[in-house]
Short mmCIF file of C-alpha atoms in Angstrom, two decimals:
data_model
loop_
_atom_site.label_atom_id
_atom_site.label_comp_id
_atom_site.label_asym_id
_atom_site.label_seq_id
_atom_site.Cartn_x
_atom_site.Cartn_y
_atom_site.Cartn_z
CA MET A 1 -10.04 14.16 -14.55
CA LYS A 2 -10.50 10.44 -15.40
CA GLU A 3 -14.09 8.99 -14.44
CA VAL A 4 -15.27 5.86 -12.96
CA PRO A 5 -17.89 3.98 -11.68
CA VAL A 6 -18.22 2.77 -8.41
CA LYS A 7 -20.65 2.27 -5.73
CA ILE A 8 -20.70 4.28 -2.70
CA GLU A 9 -21.19 3.22 1.34
CA VAL A 10 -23.49 6.02 2.26
CA GLU A 11 -25.54 5.58 5.06
CA ASN A 12 -24.75 1.84 5.75
CA ARG A 13 -26.44 1.48 1.89
CA TRP A 14 -24.46 1.12 -1.65
CA VAL A 15 -25.49 3.60 -3.64
CA VAL A 16 -24.51 4.01 -6.84
CA SER A 17 -21.80 6.85 -8.36
CA LYS A 18 -18.30 7.67 -9.49
CA ILE A 19 -15.14 8.67 -9.05
CA GLY A 20 -13.14 11.35 -10.92
CA ILE A 21 -9.24 10.32 -9.88
CA GLY A 22 -7.14 13.66 -10.49
CA GLU A 23 -3.54 14.58 -10.58
CA ASP A 24 -3.80 15.93 -7.01
CA ARG A 25 -7.58 14.19 -5.73
CA ILE A 26 -10.19 12.69 -6.04
CA HIS A 27 -13.85 13.42 -6.72
CA LEU A 28 -16.86 11.04 -5.03
CA HIS A 29 -19.65 12.49 -6.76
CA GLU A 30 -23.44 12.73 -5.24
CA PRO A 31 -24.66 11.57 -3.59
CA VAL A 32 -21.79 12.90 -1.41
CA ASN A 33 -19.59 15.77 -3.75
CA LEU A 34 -16.19 15.70 -2.02
CA ASP A 35 -13.34 16.60 -3.57
CA ILE A 36 -10.47 14.82 -1.46
CA PRO A 37 -6.86 16.46 -1.83
CA LEU A 38 -4.62 12.21 -2.48
CA LYS A 39 -2.17 14.29 0.10
CA SER A 40 -4.54 14.25 3.16
CA ILE A 41 -6.12 10.90 3.15
CA VAL A 42 -3.28 8.36 5.26
CA ASP A 43 -4.33 5.17 4.77
CA ILE A 44 -6.54 2.88 2.35
CA GLU A 45 -7.43 -1.22 2.86
CA GLU A 46 -8.70 -3.69 -0.07
CA LYS A 47 -11.21 -6.31 0.92
CA LYS A 48 -12.77 -8.31 -1.74
CA ASN A 49 -13.62 -5.70 -3.94
CA THR A 50 -13.74 -3.20 -1.39
CA LEU A 51 -11.52 -0.56 -1.17
CA HIS A 52 -11.82 1.59 2.20
CA ILE A 53 -9.98 4.96 2.14
CA GLU A 54 -9.29 7.42 5.62
CA VAL A 55 -9.26 10.98 4.81
CA LYS A 56 -7.06 12.04 8.14
CA GLY A 57 -8.90 15.09 10.79
CA THR A 58 -10.70 14.56 14.16
CA PRO A 59 -11.83 12.45 13.88
CA PRO A 60 -10.40 11.10 10.90
CA THR A 61 -13.30 10.05 7.78
CA GLY A 62 -13.66 6.81 6.65
CA TYR A 63 -15.00 6.51 2.93
CA ARG A 64 -15.88 2.91 1.79
CA VAL A 65 -16.04 2.16 -2.08
CA ALA A 66 -16.68 -0.65 -4.03
CA SER A 67 -15.74 -2.07 -8.03
CA VAL A 68 -15.01 -4.38 -10.38
CA PRO A 69 -10.95 -4.99 -10.13
CA LYS A 70 -10.18 -2.75 -13.10
CA VAL A 71 -10.75 0.13 -11.29
CA LEU A 72 -9.89 -0.15 -7.95
CA ALA A 73 -5.98 -1.24 -9.23
CA ALA A 74 -6.43 1.54 -10.73
CA LEU A 75 -7.55 3.64 -8.35
CA LYS A 76 -5.37 2.51 -5.55
CA ARG A 77 -2.71 3.16 -8.38
CA VAL A 78 -3.21 6.93 -7.54
CA ILE A 79 -3.78 6.50 -4.17
CA ILE A 80 -1.20 4.70 -3.20
CA MET A 81 2.00 6.36 -5.13
CA SER A 82 0.08 10.64 -3.89
CA CYS A 83 -1.21 9.63 -0.60
CA THR A 84 0.74 10.84 3.10
CA ALA A 85 2.71 7.52 3.69
CA TYR A 86 6.83 7.29 4.06
CA ARG A 87 7.38 5.92 0.52
CA LEU A 88 10.37 4.92 -1.89
CA MET A 89 11.37 3.83 -5.59
CA ALA A 90 12.77 -0.17 -4.79
CA TYR A 91 12.86 -3.46 -6.27
CA PHE A 92 11.26 -5.77 -4.70
CA MET A 93 9.84 -9.77 -4.43
CA SER A 94 6.60 -10.56 -2.81
CA PRO A 95 5.91 -13.21 -2.42
CA ALA A 96 9.45 -14.73 -2.92
CA VAL A 97 9.08 -17.94 -0.37
CA ARG A 98 5.89 -19.15 1.46
CA GLY A 99 5.14 -21.93 4.21
CA GLY A 100 9.31 -21.73 3.70
CA VAL A 101 8.60 -22.99 -0.50
CA LEU A 102 10.45 -20.56 -2.99
CA VAL A 103 7.84 -19.21 -4.96
CA LYS A 104 7.54 -20.37 -8.81
CA ASP A 105 7.92 -17.60 -11.21
CA ALA A 106 9.00 -15.15 -8.12
CA LYS A 107 11.19 -12.17 -10.13
CA TRP A 108 12.07 -8.74 -8.47
CA GLU A 109 9.76 -6.14 -9.61
CA LYS A 110 11.03 -2.94 -9.88
CA GLY A 111 8.19 -0.50 -8.25
CA ALA A 112 7.82 1.42 -5.31
CA ILE A 113 6.91 0.84 -1.35
CA ALA A 114 5.09 2.78 0.36
CA VAL A 115 4.27 2.31 3.70
CA LEU A 116 0.67 4.00 5.05
CA LYS A 117 -1.70 3.30 8.48
CA THR A 118 -2.47 -0.08 9.01
CA GLY A 119 0.18 -1.61 5.77
CA ILE A 120 3.01 -2.31 3.77
CA TRP A 121 2.12 -1.93 0.05
CA PHE A 122 4.13 -2.90 -2.85
CA VAL A 123 2.78 -1.08 -6.17
CA SER A 124 4.96 -2.28 -9.92
CA GLN A 125 3.40 -1.63 -13.27
CA GLN A 126 1.43 -5.73 -12.66
CA LYS A 127 1.37 -5.73 -9.17
CA GLN A 128 -0.38 -4.29 -6.03
CA ILE A 129 0.28 -6.59 -3.19
CA SER A 130 -0.61 -5.33 0.39
CA ILE A 131 1.04 -6.68 3.80
CA PRO A 132 -1.08 -5.45 6.64
CA LEU A 133 1.44 -4.28 9.49
CA GLY A 134 -1.18 -7.07 11.76
CA ASP A 135 0.48 -9.33 9.59
CA VAL A 136 4.12 -8.80 10.11
CA SER A 137 5.53 -11.13 11.96
CA GLY A 138 9.46 -10.52 11.40
CA ILE A 139 11.60 -7.27 9.73
CA GLU A 140 15.10 -7.99 9.18
CA LEU A 141 18.47 -6.63 7.50
CA THR A 142 19.97 -9.73 5.67
CA THR A 143 21.71 -10.43 2.66
CA ARG A 144 20.31 -12.19 -0.70
CA GLU A 145 22.28 -13.89 -3.72
CA VAL A 146 20.84 -11.48 -6.59
CA ASN A 147 22.57 -11.56 -9.91
CA GLY A 148 25.01 -14.07 -9.29
CA LYS A 149 26.31 -11.53 -5.73
CA LYS A 150 25.57 -10.99 -2.17
CA THR A 151 23.28 -8.15 -1.84
CA ASP A 152 21.92 -6.07 1.32
CA VAL A 153 18.06 -6.46 1.62
CA VAL A 154 14.97 -5.93 3.63
CA LYS A 155 13.11 -9.00 3.85
CA ILE A 156 9.26 -8.95 5.88
CA ASP A 157 8.13 -12.54 7.36
CA HIS A 158 4.05 -12.20 6.94
CA VAL A 159 1.15 -14.55 8.26
CA GLU A 160 -0.95 -14.60 4.57
CA SER A 161 -3.51 -17.74 4.97
CA GLY A 162 -2.83 -18.61 7.65
CA GLY A 163 0.91 -19.47 6.76
CA VAL A 164 4.22 -17.55 7.58
CA SER A 165 5.44 -15.90 3.92
CA THR A 166 8.80 -13.67 3.33
CA SER A 167 9.26 -10.17 1.06
CA TYR A 168 12.12 -8.65 -0.14
CA VAL A 169 13.17 -5.08 -0.64
CA LEU A 170 15.75 -4.49 -2.24
CA CYS A 171 17.17 -0.40 -3.14
CA PRO A 172 21.19 1.40 -2.16
CA LEU A 173 22.03 0.75 1.04
CA THR A 174 21.52 3.71 3.05
CA THR A 175 18.13 3.77 2.07
CA LEU A 176 17.51 0.42 2.82
CA GLN A 177 18.98 1.05 6.61
CA ILE A 178 16.27 3.89 6.96
CA LEU A 179 13.38 1.49 5.41
CA TYR A 180 14.48 -0.86 7.81
CA ASN A 181 14.34 1.11 11.04
CA PHE A 182 10.92 2.90 9.98
CA LEU A 183 9.59 -1.06 9.33
CA LYS A 184 10.77 -1.93 12.75
CA ASP A 185 9.09 1.49 14.27
CA ALA A 186 5.94 0.71 12.24
CA THR A 187 5.08 -2.51 13.33
CA LYS A 188 6.34 -1.59 16.71
CA GLU A 189 3.78 0.84 17.23
CA MET A 190 0.51 -0.51 15.48
CA ASP A 191 -1.67 2.77 17.01
CA MET A 192 0.63 5.54 14.92
CA ASN A 193 -0.88 8.14 13.01
CA GLY A 194 -0.60 9.23 9.80
CA ASP A 195 0.36 12.73 10.60
CA GLU A 196 3.74 11.09 12.30
CA LEU A 197 4.89 9.44 8.59
CA ASP A 198 7.74 11.36 7.11
CA PRO A 199 6.43 12.01 3.46
CA VAL A 200 8.80 11.16 1.41
CA ALA A 201 8.47 11.64 -2.75
CA ALA A 202 8.62 9.19 -4.57
#
């Protein structure tokens, strides 16, 4: 199990600690001293250099950890790829359009899309992008020119820094239709529980 340095919030104060990252679990070291199976994680939210990790239960339990961007990126990747979420392998371009203007150097990235309790995550070797479900303003099944031919894609409009941005997802049409329907439901019912998500192995 790889160990990384973090600060963990305990009783409203930050405590220097470590997190062990394993294949199927993370371990919060002292003073929490807790094993968390990755499948029990239903949500993560990122704010600046902190991650809020939500673990299923009645009620759900939340843990806040802080660290340097490199450590948080490794932690996010492991959690997003193994937690309870609707997840599939896909190509994505996010953001592709910002404020009505094509983003310079925007390109298709090969990776995964995961829909968690509060956000849509795009993950590739180079990127980890989160779109909070509350910021999604529109979802549409449309076509876009890819490698010179019209291809079906899911278009996601979302608010970013006060302006509207657009991201695209590309995968086989049957999967695309399922993703579109799932995203429509996810953004319609903001209070859905992680237990209701249909886990799909990435």
